[in-house]
Amino acid sequence: MACKRGALIVLEGVDKAGKTTQCKRLVDALLAGGRPAEIMRFPDRTTTIGKMISAYLERKSDLEDHAVHLLFSANRWELVPLMKEKLEQGITLVVDRYAFSGVAFTSAKPGFCLDWCMKPDVGLPKPDLVMFLQLSPADAALRGQFGDERYETKVFQKAVQQKFEHLMMDRSVNWQVIDASQNIEDVHNNITTHSLNAINVAQNRPLGELWK
Ligand code: NYM
């Protein structure tokens, strides 16, 4: 019998919500429980496209807003063959940001609508579970200063949060909102419970296509 596929699990949220910490904790917990799992993150700054994105975020280069949106999407598409291969091998992928960040961040810029922003990512592997780490701007501020990269301002992050809220109304995606203001351990336990459920369900279902 062919091995059961892994689940595609995404963590989203505004900056400082703890996504990266929680992705690592989740992969460690899955591995400790004997479930093959790997972490991925978008943007993946290691590829040629990813390096262009990284230079843009670090303000070392300027790119037109539509063009950089398409680069973020291309950075996901270039990794799709690898993602599919791993999922088919039974490896669960825990992904730090995905197309939802792509849409939320670009559509928070003036002159962009959600619909245009979603188009390039239509048909990507559909996550079996997307957890949104919810954190109020006040709680985010308590976690320290934002960094120096593009988008890392309170005003912009607030606009991004509103765009995520629109995206979460889409019932075709399995969204779970996680209260990220709890302590790290409680957030981790909550995330692990949702993930184990998603892994069980996903193994008997084909991988879907996002927004199709
Ligand atoms: N970002 C991330 C986008 O603008 N579009 C995307 O498609 C993705 C995946 O890049 N501020 C933004 C969100 C972040 C920044 O992410 C880099 P990180 O997780 O800080 O490396």
mmCIF file of N, CA and C and ligand atoms in Angstrom, residues 12 15 19-20 41-43 45 53 56-57 68-69 72-73 75-76 96-106 109 121 149-152 156-157, ligand 1:
data_model
loop_
_atom_site.group_PDB
_atom_site.id
_atom_site.type_symbol
_atom_site.label_atom_id
_atom_site.label_comp_id
_atom_site.label_asym_id
_atom_site.label_seq_id
_atom_site.Cartn_x
_atom_site.Cartn_y
_atom_site.Cartn_z
ATOM 1 N N GLU A 12 -0.054 31.459 10.177
ATOM 2 C CA GLU A 12 -0.094 32.838 9.710
ATOM 3 C C GLU A 12 -0.319 33.760 10.903
ATOM 4 N N ASP A 15 3.231 40.265 12.437
ATOM 5 C CA ASP A 15 4.561 40.162 13.031
ATOM 6 C C ASP A 15 4.450 40.143 14.564
ATOM 7 N N LYS A 19 4.915 33.077 15.314
ATOM 8 C CA LYS A 19 4.798 32.018 14.291
ATOM 9 C C LYS A 19 6.052 31.144 14.198
ATOM 10 N N THR A 20 7.207 31.796 14.124
ATOM 11 C CA THR A 20 8.440 31.037 13.895
ATOM 12 C C THR A 20 8.736 30.111 15.078
ATOM 13 N N ARG A 41 9.514 27.904 5.202
ATOM 14 C CA ARG A 41 9.031 29.269 5.416
ATOM 15 C C ARG A 41 9.011 30.041 4.125
ATOM 16 N N PHE A 42 8.023 30.931 4.054
ATOM 17 C CA PHE A 42 7.951 31.849 2.910
ATOM 18 C C PHE A 42 8.008 33.277 3.415
ATOM 19 N N PRO A 43 8.761 34.184 2.778
ATOM 20 C CA PRO A 43 9.569 33.860 1.615
ATOM 21 C C PRO A 43 10.738 32.941 1.980
ATOM 22 N N ARG A 45 14.220 32.692 1.395
ATOM 23 C CA ARG A 45 15.196 33.691 0.920
ATOM 24 C C ARG A 45 16.439 33.073 0.293
ATOM 25 N N ILE A 53 13.698 39.061 -3.236
ATOM 26 C CA ILE A 53 12.695 39.465 -2.241
ATOM 27 C C ILE A 53 13.389 39.969 -0.968
ATOM 28 N N TYR A 56 14.759 43.364 -1.314
ATOM 29 C CA TYR A 56 13.646 44.326 -1.296
ATOM 30 C C TYR A 56 13.199 44.590 0.153
ATOM 31 N N LEU A 57 12.999 43.511 0.915
ATOM 32 C CA LEU A 57 12.526 43.669 2.299
ATOM 33 C C LEU A 57 13.544 44.436 3.143
ATOM 34 N N VAL A 68 6.773 42.887 -7.103
ATOM 35 C CA VAL A 68 7.249 42.153 -5.922
ATOM 36 C C VAL A 68 6.171 41.173 -5.440
ATOM 37 N N HIS A 69 4.912 41.530 -5.621
ATOM 38 C CA HIS A 69 3.841 40.584 -5.263
ATOM 39 C C HIS A 69 3.992 39.291 -6.075
ATOM 40 N N PHE A 72 6.864 37.165 -4.790
ATOM 41 C CA PHE A 72 6.505 36.373 -3.601
ATOM 42 C C PHE A 72 5.743 35.118 -4.031
ATOM 43 N N SER A 73 4.816 35.285 -4.996
ATOM 44 C CA SER A 73 4.039 34.135 -5.454
ATOM 45 C C SER A 73 4.942 33.136 -6.192
ATOM 46 N N ASN A 75 7.973 32.604 -5.736
ATOM 47 C CA ASN A 75 8.807 31.944 -4.729
ATOM 48 C C ASN A 75 8.079 30.735 -4.118
ATOM 49 N N ARG A 76 6.746 30.837 -4.044
ATOM 50 C CA ARG A 76 5.983 29.665 -3.580
ATOM 51 C C ARG A 76 5.912 28.624 -4.704
ATOM 52 N N ASP A 96 5.737 28.380 7.709
ATOM 53 C CA ASP A 96 5.729 29.698 8.355
ATOM 54 C C ASP A 96 5.395 30.734 7.276
ATOM 55 N N ARG A 97 4.151 31.153 7.183
ATOM 56 C CA ARG A 97 3.584 32.075 6.180
ATOM 57 C C ARG A 97 3.398 31.371 4.828
ATOM 58 N N TYR A 98 2.327 31.793 4.127
ATOM 59 C CA TYR A 98 2.028 31.194 2.815
ATOM 60 C C TYR A 98 1.308 32.256 1.989
ATOM 61 N N ALA A 99 0.444 31.824 1.086
ATOM 62 C CA ALA A 99 -0.225 32.769 0.182
ATOM 63 C C ALA A 99 -1.061 33.815 0.931
ATOM 64 N N PHE A 100 -1.521 33.464 2.139
ATOM 65 C CA PHE A 100 -2.379 34.390 2.894
ATOM 66 C C PHE A 100 -1.595 35.641 3.292
ATOM 67 N N SER A 101 -0.328 35.441 3.693
ATOM 68 C CA SER A 101 0.534 36.611 3.953
ATOM 69 C C SER A 101 0.718 37.395 2.666
ATOM 70 N N GLY A 102 0.905 36.656 1.574
ATOM 71 C CA GLY A 102 1.102 37.327 0.281
ATOM 72 C C GLY A 102 -0.038 38.285 -0.022
ATOM 73 N N VAL A 103 -1.269 37.787 0.153
ATOM 74 C CA VAL A 103 -2.449 38.606 -0.158
ATOM 75 C C VAL A 103 -2.632 39.707 0.893
ATOM 76 N N ALA A 104 -2.482 39.356 2.164
ATOM 77 C CA ALA A 104 -2.735 40.347 3.225
ATOM 78 C C ALA A 104 -1.756 41.520 3.136
ATOM 79 N N PHE A 105 -0.487 41.232 2.901
ATOM 80 C CA PHE A 105 0.502 42.322 2.875
ATOM 81 C C PHE A 105 0.354 43.196 1.632
ATOM 82 N N THR A 106 0.195 42.586 0.449
ATOM 83 C CA THR A 106 0.083 43.451 -0.744
ATOM 84 C C THR A 106 -1.224 44.217 -0.744
ATOM 85 N N LYS A 109 -1.537 47.586 0.769
ATOM 86 C CA LYS A 109 -0.960 48.749 0.085
ATOM 87 C C LYS A 109 -2.074 49.470 -0.681
ATOM 88 N N ASP A 121 -1.775 33.017 -6.855
ATOM 89 C CA ASP A 121 -1.609 31.859 -5.966
ATOM 90 C C ASP A 121 -2.722 30.820 -6.123
ATOM 91 N N GLU A 149 12.763 46.083 8.663
ATOM 92 C CA GLU A 149 12.409 45.713 7.293
ATOM 93 C C GLU A 149 11.147 46.460 6.843
ATOM 94 N N ARG A 150 10.937 46.444 5.547
ATOM 95 C CA ARG A 150 9.695 47.013 5.017
ATOM 96 C C ARG A 150 8.504 46.354 5.698
ATOM 97 N N TYR A 151 7.422 47.065 5.822
ATOM 98 C CA TYR A 151 6.141 46.609 6.390
ATOM 99 C C TYR A 151 6.125 46.572 7.917
ATOM 100 N N GLU A 152 7.288 46.760 8.550
ATOM 101 C CA GLU A 152 7.324 46.566 10.003
ATOM 102 C C GLU A 152 6.994 47.863 10.744
ATOM 103 N N PHE A 156 0.943 49.840 9.314
ATOM 104 C CA PHE A 156 0.833 48.851 8.237
ATOM 105 C C PHE A 156 0.350 47.501 8.777
ATOM 106 N N GLN A 157 0.883 47.107 9.931
ATOM 107 C CA GLN A 157 0.503 45.806 10.511
ATOM 108 C C GLN A 157 -0.995 45.767 10.843
HETATM 109 N N1 NYM B 1 5.462 38.833 3.034
HETATM 110 C C1 NYM B 1 5.562 37.492 3.176
HETATM 111 C C2 NYM B 1 4.837 39.402 1.929
HETATM 112 O O1 NYM B 1 4.751 40.623 1.805
HETATM 113 N N2 NYM B 1 4.334 38.570 0.968
HETATM 114 C C3 NYM B 1 4.417 37.209 1.060
HETATM 115 O O2 NYM B 1 3.952 36.501 0.163
HETATM 116 C C4 NYM B 1 5.058 36.645 2.221
HETATM 117 C C5 NYM B 1 5.175 35.168 2.351
HETATM 118 O O3 NYM B 1 7.472 39.461 4.001
HETATM 119 N N3 NYM B 1 6.805 41.200 6.760
HETATM 120 C C6 NYM B 1 6.085 39.713 4.036
HETATM 121 C C7 NYM B 1 5.662 39.498 5.447
HETATM 122 C C8 NYM B 1 6.886 39.843 6.261
HETATM 123 C C9 NYM B 1 8.040 39.700 5.290
HETATM 124 O O4 NYM B 1 8.558 37.624 6.368
HETATM 125 C C10 NYM B 1 9.037 38.620 5.582
HETATM 126 P P1 NYM B 1 9.416 37.015 7.613
HETATM 127 O O5 NYM B 1 8.502 35.941 8.114
HETATM 128 O O6 NYM B 1 9.586 38.155 8.576
HETATM 129 O O7 NYM B 1 10.697 36.520 7.019
#
